Short mmCIF file of C-alpha atoms in Angstrom, two decimals:
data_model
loop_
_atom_site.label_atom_id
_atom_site.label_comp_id
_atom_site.label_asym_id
_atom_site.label_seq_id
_atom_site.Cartn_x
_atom_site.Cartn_y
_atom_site.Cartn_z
CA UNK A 24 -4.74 -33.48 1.86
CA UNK A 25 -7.26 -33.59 -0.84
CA UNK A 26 -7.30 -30.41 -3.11
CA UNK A 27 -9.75 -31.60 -5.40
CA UNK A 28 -11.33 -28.48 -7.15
CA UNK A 29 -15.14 -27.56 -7.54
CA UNK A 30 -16.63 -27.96 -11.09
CA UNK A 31 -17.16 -23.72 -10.61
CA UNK A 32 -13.59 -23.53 -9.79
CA UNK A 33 -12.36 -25.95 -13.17
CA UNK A 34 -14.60 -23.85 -15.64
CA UNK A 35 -12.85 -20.70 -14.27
CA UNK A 36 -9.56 -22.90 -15.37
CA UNK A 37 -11.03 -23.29 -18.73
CA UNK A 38 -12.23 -20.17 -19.03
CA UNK A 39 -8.77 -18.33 -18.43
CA UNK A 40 -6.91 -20.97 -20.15
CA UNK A 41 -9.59 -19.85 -23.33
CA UNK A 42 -8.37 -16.18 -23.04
CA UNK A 43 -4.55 -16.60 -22.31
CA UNK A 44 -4.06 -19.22 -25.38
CA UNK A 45 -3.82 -16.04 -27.53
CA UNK A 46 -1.55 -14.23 -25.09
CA UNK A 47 1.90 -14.16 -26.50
CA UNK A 48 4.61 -13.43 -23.43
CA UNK A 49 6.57 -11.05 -25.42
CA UNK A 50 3.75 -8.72 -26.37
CA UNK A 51 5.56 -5.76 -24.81
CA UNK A 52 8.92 -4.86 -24.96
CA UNK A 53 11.80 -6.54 -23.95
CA UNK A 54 12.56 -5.15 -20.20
CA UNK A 55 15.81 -6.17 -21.17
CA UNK A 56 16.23 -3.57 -23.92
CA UNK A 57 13.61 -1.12 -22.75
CA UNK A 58 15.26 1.61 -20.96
CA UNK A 59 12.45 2.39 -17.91
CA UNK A 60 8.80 1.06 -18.80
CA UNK A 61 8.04 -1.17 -21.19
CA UNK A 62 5.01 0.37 -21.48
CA UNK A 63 2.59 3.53 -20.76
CA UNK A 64 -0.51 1.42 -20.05
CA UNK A 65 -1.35 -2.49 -18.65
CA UNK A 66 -2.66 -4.61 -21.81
CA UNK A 67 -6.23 -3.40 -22.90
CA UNK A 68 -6.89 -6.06 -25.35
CA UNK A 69 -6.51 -8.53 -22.78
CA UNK A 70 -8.08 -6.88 -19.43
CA UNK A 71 -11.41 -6.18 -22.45
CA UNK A 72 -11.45 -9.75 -22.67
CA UNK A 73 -11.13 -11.01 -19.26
CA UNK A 74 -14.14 -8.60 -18.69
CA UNK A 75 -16.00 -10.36 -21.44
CA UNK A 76 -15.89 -13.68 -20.51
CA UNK A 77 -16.42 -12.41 -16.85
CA UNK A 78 -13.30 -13.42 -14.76
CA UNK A 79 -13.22 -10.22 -13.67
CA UNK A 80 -16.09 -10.50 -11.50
CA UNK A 81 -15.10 -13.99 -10.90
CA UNK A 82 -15.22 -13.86 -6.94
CA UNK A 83 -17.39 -11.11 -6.56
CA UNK A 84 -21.37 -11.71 -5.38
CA UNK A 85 -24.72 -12.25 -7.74
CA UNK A 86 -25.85 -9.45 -6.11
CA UNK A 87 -22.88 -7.30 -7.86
CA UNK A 88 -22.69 -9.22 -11.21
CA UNK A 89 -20.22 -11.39 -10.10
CA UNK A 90 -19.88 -15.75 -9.51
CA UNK A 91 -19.70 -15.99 -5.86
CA UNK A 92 -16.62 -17.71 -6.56
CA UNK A 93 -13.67 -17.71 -3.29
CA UNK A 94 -10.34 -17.03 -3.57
CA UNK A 95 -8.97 -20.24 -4.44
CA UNK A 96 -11.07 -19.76 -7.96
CA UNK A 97 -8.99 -16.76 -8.11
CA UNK A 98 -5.39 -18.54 -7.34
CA UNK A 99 -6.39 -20.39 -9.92
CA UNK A 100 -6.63 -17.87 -12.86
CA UNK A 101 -4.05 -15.70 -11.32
CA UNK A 102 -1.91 -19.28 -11.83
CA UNK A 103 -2.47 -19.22 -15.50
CA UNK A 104 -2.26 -15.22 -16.38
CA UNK A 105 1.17 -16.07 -15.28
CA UNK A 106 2.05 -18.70 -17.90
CA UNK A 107 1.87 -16.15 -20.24
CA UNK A 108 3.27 -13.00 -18.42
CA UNK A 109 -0.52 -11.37 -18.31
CA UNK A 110 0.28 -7.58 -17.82
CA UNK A 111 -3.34 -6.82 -16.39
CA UNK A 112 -4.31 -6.11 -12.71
CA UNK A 113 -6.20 -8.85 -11.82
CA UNK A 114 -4.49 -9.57 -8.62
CA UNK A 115 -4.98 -6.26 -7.51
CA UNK A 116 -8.25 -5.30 -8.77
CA UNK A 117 -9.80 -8.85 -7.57
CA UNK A 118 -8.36 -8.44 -4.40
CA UNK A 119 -9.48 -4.81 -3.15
CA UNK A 120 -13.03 -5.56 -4.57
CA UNK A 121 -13.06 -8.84 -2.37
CA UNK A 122 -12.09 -6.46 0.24
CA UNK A 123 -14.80 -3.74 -0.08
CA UNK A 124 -17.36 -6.29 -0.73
CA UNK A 125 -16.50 -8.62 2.61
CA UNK A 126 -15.70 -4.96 4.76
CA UNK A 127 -16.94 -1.54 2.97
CA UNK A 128 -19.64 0.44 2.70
CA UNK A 129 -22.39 -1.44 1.13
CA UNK A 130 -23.45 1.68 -0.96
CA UNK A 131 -19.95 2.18 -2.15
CA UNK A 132 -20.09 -1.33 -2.93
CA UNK A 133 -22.73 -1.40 -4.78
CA UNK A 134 -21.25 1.88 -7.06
CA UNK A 135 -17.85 0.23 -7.74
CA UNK A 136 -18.00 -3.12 -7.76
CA UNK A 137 -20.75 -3.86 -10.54
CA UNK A 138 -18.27 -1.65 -12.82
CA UNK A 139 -15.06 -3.42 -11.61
CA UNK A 140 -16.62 -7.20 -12.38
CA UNK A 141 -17.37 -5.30 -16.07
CA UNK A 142 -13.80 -4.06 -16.27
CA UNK A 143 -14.93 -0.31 -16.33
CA UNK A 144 -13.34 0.60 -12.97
CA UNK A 145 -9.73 -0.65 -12.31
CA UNK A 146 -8.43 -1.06 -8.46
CA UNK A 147 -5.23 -1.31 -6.62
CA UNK A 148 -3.41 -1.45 -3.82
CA UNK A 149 -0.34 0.27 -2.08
CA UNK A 150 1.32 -2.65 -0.14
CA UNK A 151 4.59 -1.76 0.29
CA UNK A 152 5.05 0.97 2.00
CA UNK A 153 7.33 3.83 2.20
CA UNK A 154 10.24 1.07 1.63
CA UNK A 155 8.93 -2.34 1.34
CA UNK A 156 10.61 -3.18 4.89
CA UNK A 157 8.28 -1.56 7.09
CA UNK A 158 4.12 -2.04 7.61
CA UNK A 159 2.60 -0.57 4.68
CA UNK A 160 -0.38 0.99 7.10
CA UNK A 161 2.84 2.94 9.05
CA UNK A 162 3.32 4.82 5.99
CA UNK A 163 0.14 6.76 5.85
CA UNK A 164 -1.41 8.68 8.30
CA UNK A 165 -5.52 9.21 8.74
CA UNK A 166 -7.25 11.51 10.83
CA UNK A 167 -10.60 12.57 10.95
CA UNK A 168 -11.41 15.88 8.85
CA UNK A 169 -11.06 19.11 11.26
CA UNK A 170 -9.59 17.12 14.35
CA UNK A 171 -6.57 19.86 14.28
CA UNK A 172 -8.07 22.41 11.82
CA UNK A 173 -11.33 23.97 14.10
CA UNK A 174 -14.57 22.18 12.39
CA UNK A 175 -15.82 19.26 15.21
CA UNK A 176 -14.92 19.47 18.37
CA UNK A 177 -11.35 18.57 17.94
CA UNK A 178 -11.06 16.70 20.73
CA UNK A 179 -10.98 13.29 19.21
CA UNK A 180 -7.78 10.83 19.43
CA UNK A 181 -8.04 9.63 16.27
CA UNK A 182 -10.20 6.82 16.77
CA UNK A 183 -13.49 8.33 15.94
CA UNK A 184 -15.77 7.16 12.80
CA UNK A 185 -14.25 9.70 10.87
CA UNK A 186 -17.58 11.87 10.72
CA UNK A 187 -15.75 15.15 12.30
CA UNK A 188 -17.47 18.34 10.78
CA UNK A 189 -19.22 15.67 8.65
CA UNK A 190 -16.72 15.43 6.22
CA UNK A 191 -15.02 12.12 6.45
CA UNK A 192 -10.93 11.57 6.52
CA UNK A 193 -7.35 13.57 5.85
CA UNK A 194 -4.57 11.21 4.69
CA UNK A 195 -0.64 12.39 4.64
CA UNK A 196 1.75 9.85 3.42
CA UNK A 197 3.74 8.22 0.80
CA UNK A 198 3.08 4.45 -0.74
CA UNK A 199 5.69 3.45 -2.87
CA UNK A 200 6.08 0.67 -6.05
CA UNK A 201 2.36 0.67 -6.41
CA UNK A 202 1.28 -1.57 -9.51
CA UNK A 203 -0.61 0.11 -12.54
CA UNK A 204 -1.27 3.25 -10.12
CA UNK A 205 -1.14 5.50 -13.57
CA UNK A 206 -3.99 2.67 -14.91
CA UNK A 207 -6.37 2.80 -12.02
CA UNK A 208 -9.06 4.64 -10.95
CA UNK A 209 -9.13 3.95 -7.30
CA UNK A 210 -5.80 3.04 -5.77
CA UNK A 211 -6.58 1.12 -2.13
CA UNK A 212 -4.10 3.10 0.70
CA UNK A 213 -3.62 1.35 4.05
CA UNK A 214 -3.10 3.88 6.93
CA UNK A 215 -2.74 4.09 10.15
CA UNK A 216 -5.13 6.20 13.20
CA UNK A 217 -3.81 8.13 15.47
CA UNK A 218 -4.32 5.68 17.94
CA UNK A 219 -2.41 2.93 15.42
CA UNK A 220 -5.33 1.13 14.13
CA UNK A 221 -4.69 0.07 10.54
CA UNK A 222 -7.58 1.40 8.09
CA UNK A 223 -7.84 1.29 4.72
CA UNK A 224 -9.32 3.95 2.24
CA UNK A 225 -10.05 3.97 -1.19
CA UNK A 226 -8.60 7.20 -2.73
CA UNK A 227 -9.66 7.86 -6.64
CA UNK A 228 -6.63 8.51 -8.50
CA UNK A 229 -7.62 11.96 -9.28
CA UNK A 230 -8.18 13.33 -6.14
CA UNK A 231 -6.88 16.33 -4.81
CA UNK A 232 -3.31 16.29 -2.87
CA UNK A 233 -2.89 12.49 -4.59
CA UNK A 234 0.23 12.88 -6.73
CA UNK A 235 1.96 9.70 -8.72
CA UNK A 236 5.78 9.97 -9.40
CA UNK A 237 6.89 7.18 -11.91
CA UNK A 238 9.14 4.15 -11.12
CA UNK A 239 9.62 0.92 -12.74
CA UNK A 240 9.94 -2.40 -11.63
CA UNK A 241 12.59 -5.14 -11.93
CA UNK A 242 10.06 -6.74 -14.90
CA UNK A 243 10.30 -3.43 -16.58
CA UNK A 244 6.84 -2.89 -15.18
CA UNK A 245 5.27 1.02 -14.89
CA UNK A 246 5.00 1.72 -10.61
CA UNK A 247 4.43 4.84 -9.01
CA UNK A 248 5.12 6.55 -5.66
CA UNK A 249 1.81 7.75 -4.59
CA UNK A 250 2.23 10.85 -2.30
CA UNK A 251 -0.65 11.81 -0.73
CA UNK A 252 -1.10 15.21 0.89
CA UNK A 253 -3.73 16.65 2.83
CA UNK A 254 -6.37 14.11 0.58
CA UNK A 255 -9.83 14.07 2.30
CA UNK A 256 -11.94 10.93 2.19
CA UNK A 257 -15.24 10.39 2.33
CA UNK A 258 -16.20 8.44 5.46
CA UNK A 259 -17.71 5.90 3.21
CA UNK A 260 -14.83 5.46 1.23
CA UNK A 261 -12.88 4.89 4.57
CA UNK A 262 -12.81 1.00 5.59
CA UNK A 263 -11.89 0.79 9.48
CA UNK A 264 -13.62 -3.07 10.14
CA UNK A 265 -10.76 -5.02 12.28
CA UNK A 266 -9.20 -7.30 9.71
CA UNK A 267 -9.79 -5.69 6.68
CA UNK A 268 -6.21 -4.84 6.18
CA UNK A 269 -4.62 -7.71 7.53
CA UNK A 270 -7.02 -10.05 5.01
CA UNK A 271 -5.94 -8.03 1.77
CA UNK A 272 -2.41 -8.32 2.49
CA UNK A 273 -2.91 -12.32 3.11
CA UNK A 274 -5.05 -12.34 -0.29
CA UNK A 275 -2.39 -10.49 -2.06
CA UNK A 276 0.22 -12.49 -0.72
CA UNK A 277 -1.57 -15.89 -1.57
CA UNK A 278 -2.47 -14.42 -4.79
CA UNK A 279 1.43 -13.20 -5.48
CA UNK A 280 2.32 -17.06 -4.59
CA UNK A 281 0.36 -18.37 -7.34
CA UNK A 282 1.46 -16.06 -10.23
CA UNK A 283 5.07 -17.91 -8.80
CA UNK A 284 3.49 -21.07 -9.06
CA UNK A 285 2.31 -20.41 -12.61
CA UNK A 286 5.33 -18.89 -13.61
CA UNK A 287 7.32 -21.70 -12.65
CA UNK A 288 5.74 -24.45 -14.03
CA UNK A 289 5.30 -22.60 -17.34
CA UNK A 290 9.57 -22.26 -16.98
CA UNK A 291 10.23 -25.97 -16.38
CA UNK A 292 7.87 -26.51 -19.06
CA UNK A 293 10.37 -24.50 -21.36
CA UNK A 294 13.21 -25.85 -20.24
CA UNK A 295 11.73 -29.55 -20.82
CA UNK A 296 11.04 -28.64 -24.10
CA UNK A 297 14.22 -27.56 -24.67
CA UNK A 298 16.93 -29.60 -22.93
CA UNK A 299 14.82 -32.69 -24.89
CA UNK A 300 15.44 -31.21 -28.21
CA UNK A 301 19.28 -29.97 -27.89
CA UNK A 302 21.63 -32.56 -28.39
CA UNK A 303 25.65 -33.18 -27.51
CA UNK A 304 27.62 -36.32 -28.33
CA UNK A 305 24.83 -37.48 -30.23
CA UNK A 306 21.77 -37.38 -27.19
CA UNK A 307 20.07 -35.03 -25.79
CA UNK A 308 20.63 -33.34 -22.54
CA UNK A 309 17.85 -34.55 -20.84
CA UNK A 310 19.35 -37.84 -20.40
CA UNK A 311 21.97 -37.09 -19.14
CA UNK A 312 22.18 -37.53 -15.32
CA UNK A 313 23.49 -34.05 -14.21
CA UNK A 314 20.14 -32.03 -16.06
CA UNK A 315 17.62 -34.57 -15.11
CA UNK A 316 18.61 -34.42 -11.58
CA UNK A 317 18.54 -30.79 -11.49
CA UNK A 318 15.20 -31.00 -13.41
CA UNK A 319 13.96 -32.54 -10.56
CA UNK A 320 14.80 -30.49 -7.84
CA UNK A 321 12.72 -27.89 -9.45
CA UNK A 322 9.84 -30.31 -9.95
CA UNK A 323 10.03 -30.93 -6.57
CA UNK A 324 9.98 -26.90 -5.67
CA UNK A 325 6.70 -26.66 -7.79
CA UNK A 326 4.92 -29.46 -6.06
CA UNK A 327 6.18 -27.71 -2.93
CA UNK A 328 4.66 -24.54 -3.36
CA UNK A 329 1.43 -25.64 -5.07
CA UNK A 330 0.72 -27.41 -1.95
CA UNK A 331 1.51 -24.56 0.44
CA UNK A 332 -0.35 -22.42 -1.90
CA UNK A 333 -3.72 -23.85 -1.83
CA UNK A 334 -3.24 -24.54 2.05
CA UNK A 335 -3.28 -20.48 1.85
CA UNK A 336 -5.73 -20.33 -0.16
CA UNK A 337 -8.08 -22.97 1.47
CA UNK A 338 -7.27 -20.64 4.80
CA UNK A 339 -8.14 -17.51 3.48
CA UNK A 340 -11.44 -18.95 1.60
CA UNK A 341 -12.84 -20.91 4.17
CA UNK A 342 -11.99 -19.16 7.85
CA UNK A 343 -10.91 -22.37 8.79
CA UNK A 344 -9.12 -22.54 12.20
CA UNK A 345 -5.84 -24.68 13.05
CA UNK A 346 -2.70 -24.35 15.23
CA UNK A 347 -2.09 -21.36 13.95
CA UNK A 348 -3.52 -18.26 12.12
CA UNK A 349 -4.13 -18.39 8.68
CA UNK A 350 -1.41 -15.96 8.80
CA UNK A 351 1.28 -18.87 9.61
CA UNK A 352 0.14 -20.48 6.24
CA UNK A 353 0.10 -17.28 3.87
CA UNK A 354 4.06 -16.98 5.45
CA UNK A 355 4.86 -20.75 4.56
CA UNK A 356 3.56 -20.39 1.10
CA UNK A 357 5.29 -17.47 0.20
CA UNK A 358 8.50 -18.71 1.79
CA UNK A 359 8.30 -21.31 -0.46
CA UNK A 360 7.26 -19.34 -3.48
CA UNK A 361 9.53 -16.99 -3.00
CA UNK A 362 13.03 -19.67 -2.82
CA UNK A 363 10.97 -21.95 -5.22
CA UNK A 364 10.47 -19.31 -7.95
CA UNK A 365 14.20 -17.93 -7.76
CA UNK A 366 15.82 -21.83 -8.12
CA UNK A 367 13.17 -22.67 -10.93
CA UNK A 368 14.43 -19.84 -13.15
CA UNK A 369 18.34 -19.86 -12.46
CA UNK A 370 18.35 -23.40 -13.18
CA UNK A 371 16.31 -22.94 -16.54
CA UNK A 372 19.01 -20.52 -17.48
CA UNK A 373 22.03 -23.19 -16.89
CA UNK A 374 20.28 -25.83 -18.64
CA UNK A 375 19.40 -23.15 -21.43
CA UNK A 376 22.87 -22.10 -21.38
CA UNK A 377 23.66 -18.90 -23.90
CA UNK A 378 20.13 -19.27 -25.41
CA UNK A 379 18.27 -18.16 -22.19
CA UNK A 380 20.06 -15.23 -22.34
CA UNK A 381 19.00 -14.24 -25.65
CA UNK A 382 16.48 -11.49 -25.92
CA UNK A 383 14.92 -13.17 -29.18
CA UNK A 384 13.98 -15.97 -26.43
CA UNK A 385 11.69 -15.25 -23.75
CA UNK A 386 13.25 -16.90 -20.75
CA UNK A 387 14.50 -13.64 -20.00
CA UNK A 388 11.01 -11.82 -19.73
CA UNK A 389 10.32 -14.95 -16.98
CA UNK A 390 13.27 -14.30 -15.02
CA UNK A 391 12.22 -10.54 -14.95
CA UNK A 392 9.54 -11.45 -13.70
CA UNK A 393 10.09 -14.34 -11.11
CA UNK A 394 12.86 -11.63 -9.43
CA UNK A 395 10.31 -8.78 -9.10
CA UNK A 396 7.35 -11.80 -7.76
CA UNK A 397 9.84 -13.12 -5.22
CA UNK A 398 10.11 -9.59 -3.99
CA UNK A 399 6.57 -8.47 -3.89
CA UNK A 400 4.80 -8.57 -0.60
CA UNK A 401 8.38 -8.97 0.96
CA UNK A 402 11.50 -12.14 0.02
CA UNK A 403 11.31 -14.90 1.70
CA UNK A 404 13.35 -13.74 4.76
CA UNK A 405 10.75 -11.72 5.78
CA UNK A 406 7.90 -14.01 5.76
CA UNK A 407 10.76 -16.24 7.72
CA UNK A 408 10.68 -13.85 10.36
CA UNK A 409 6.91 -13.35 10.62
CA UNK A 410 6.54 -17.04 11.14
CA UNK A 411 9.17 -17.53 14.07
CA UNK A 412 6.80 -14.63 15.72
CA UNK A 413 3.71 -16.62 15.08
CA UNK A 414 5.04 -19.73 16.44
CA UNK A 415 6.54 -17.90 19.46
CA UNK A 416 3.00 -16.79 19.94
CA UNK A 417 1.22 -19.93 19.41
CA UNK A 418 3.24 -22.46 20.58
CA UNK A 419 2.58 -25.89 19.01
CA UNK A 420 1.98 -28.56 20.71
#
């Protein structure tokens, strides 16, 4: 496999590497001593400057102010906002404006996405559900405006194009954990028809019958339930193309895999560092046997999911077909992301011993954060599952 990058896709590198050098991990609270969020709002400073030097609009068209760049270019930044614990929305925000430009409404696209690639207009996404078990499109009903209410005909099943009485979609639901839902201005809700195609609509935050009820993540992270009741959509802001819904979640999944990856590496990096400097009986422990064989394993995890990773990615970007759908990859990387993230940290904390436990020290912030990352999107058991389906449906060979 060659995954040699494009010269656009290494100045991206540079260019985030430019903006996180001044990005110190512990920057917020400590979740460990923070009872609920760590904070009200994601990191302005930062998001300013990532609009500046315009990785914001990274993968987003010329014709919207944007690069043209695919999603491996974003993998790659997402890769090093991890290093330093970013506390932005570029995942998110990246992801449903790659979305709405490949599937929405190209005058809607042309109203939000010049002011997301300037960092004006923040996006997300609810992708987990009621519960984080179940399809996050199940959670969320749409029907067309005045199917069950008199205007239209009301005869529809659900599967019209949402024009009823002319006045687009009703959603009734609940999405749950959503990231920096209190910081956005558009939150991205998958739903389902009546007739159980997946849709996905792009609700303002402010809209009526949208209420946010705080939670907080295992990073110490601000969520929110978003309960939405009786909210009417414009048809425009309504994206029904086949696919759309299933591509986001592979995006955010592939994207989700590479904050791991950069998390990870920037862990074994610490715990290099340190089992190199701390000494007993006169050497230090990374010569002895027992550490550098466990050091190792974990290098070995990181070159495992970097290469799943931008197998993902290279899926995702490129359309390209194989034995199986791009689908089967997104599940391998984040299999391996997910198990590969969880062994990197716990083994930095043994070799760290008392110190990685101290909240003066930041491994703690990384653990934080590789449990809540291996979580995201669903564990690894999950993604476990969805691949033994694929395979049973496209048998190999």
């Amino acid at each position: 496999m060659d995954f040699t990058f494009t010269e656009e896709q290494q100045a991206a590198v540079e260019a985030a590497r430019a903006v996180f050098s001044d990005v110190a991990p512990d920057r917020a609270p400590s979740p460990a001593l923070t009872p609920g969020a760590v904070a009200e709002d994601i990191d302005r400073l930062l998001w300013h400057e990532l609009a500046r030097t315009d990785l914001l609009g990274l993968t987003l068209s010329p014709d919207h102010g944007g690069a043209g760049l695919d999603p491996i270019a974003l993998c790659l930044v997402l890769r090093e906002s991890a290093r330093v614990l970013a506390r932005v929305p570029l995942l998110e925000s990246c992801a449903v404006a790659m979305a709405i430009e490949r599937y929405g409404d190209r005058t809607l696209a042309a109203e939000l996405l010049p002011r997301a690639g300037r960092g004006e207009l923040i996006l997300t996404v609810g992708a987990n559900g009621r519960s984080g078990h179940d399809p996050a499109e199940l959670a969320v009903s749409a029907r067309p405006y005045g199917e069950d209410n008199g205007a239209g005909d009301g005869s529809g099943d659900g599967e019209t194009d949402g024009s009823a009485g002319g006045s687009g979609w009703v959603l009734d639901g609940v999405q749950s954990a959503v990231p920096w839902a209190q910081a956005a201005d558009r939150i991205a809700v998958p739903a389902h028809t009546a007739g159980g195609r997946p849709v996905l609509a792009l609700v303002p935050r402010t809209r009526d019958g949208v209420t946010l009820a705080d939670q907080v993540s295992t990073n110490g992270e601000r969520l929110a339930e978003v309960r939405l009741e009786a909210v009417r959509v414009e048809a425009r802001e309504l994206i029904d193309a086949a696919g759309c819904w299933d591509w986001l979640r592979s995006l955010l999944t592939t994207g989700t895999c590479a904050l791991a990856l950069g998390l990870g590496e920037r862990v074994l990096a610490m715990t290099a560092e340190y089992t190199g400097k701390r000494e007993q009986f006169g050497f230090p422990v990374a010569t002895f046997q027992a550490v550098a064989v466990q050091a190792a394993d974990r290098y070995i995890d990181l070159r495992a999911m970097e290469a799943t990773l931008w197998q993902a990615a290279w899926r995702i970007s490129t359309d390209t077909g194989g034995p199986l759908p791009a689908a089967g990859d997104v599940a391998v990387a984040k299999i391996w992301a997910s198990d590969g993230v969880r062994r990197v940290v716990h083994t930095a904390q043994h070799l760290h011993g008392g110190f990685g436990a101290d909240t003066d020290y930041p491994l703690h912030r990384y653990h934080a954060w590789a449990k809540q990352i291996e979580l995201s999107l669903g564990p690894a058991a999950a993604h476990e599952e969805a691949l033994g389906d694929l395979l049973a449906a496209h048998p190999l060979g």
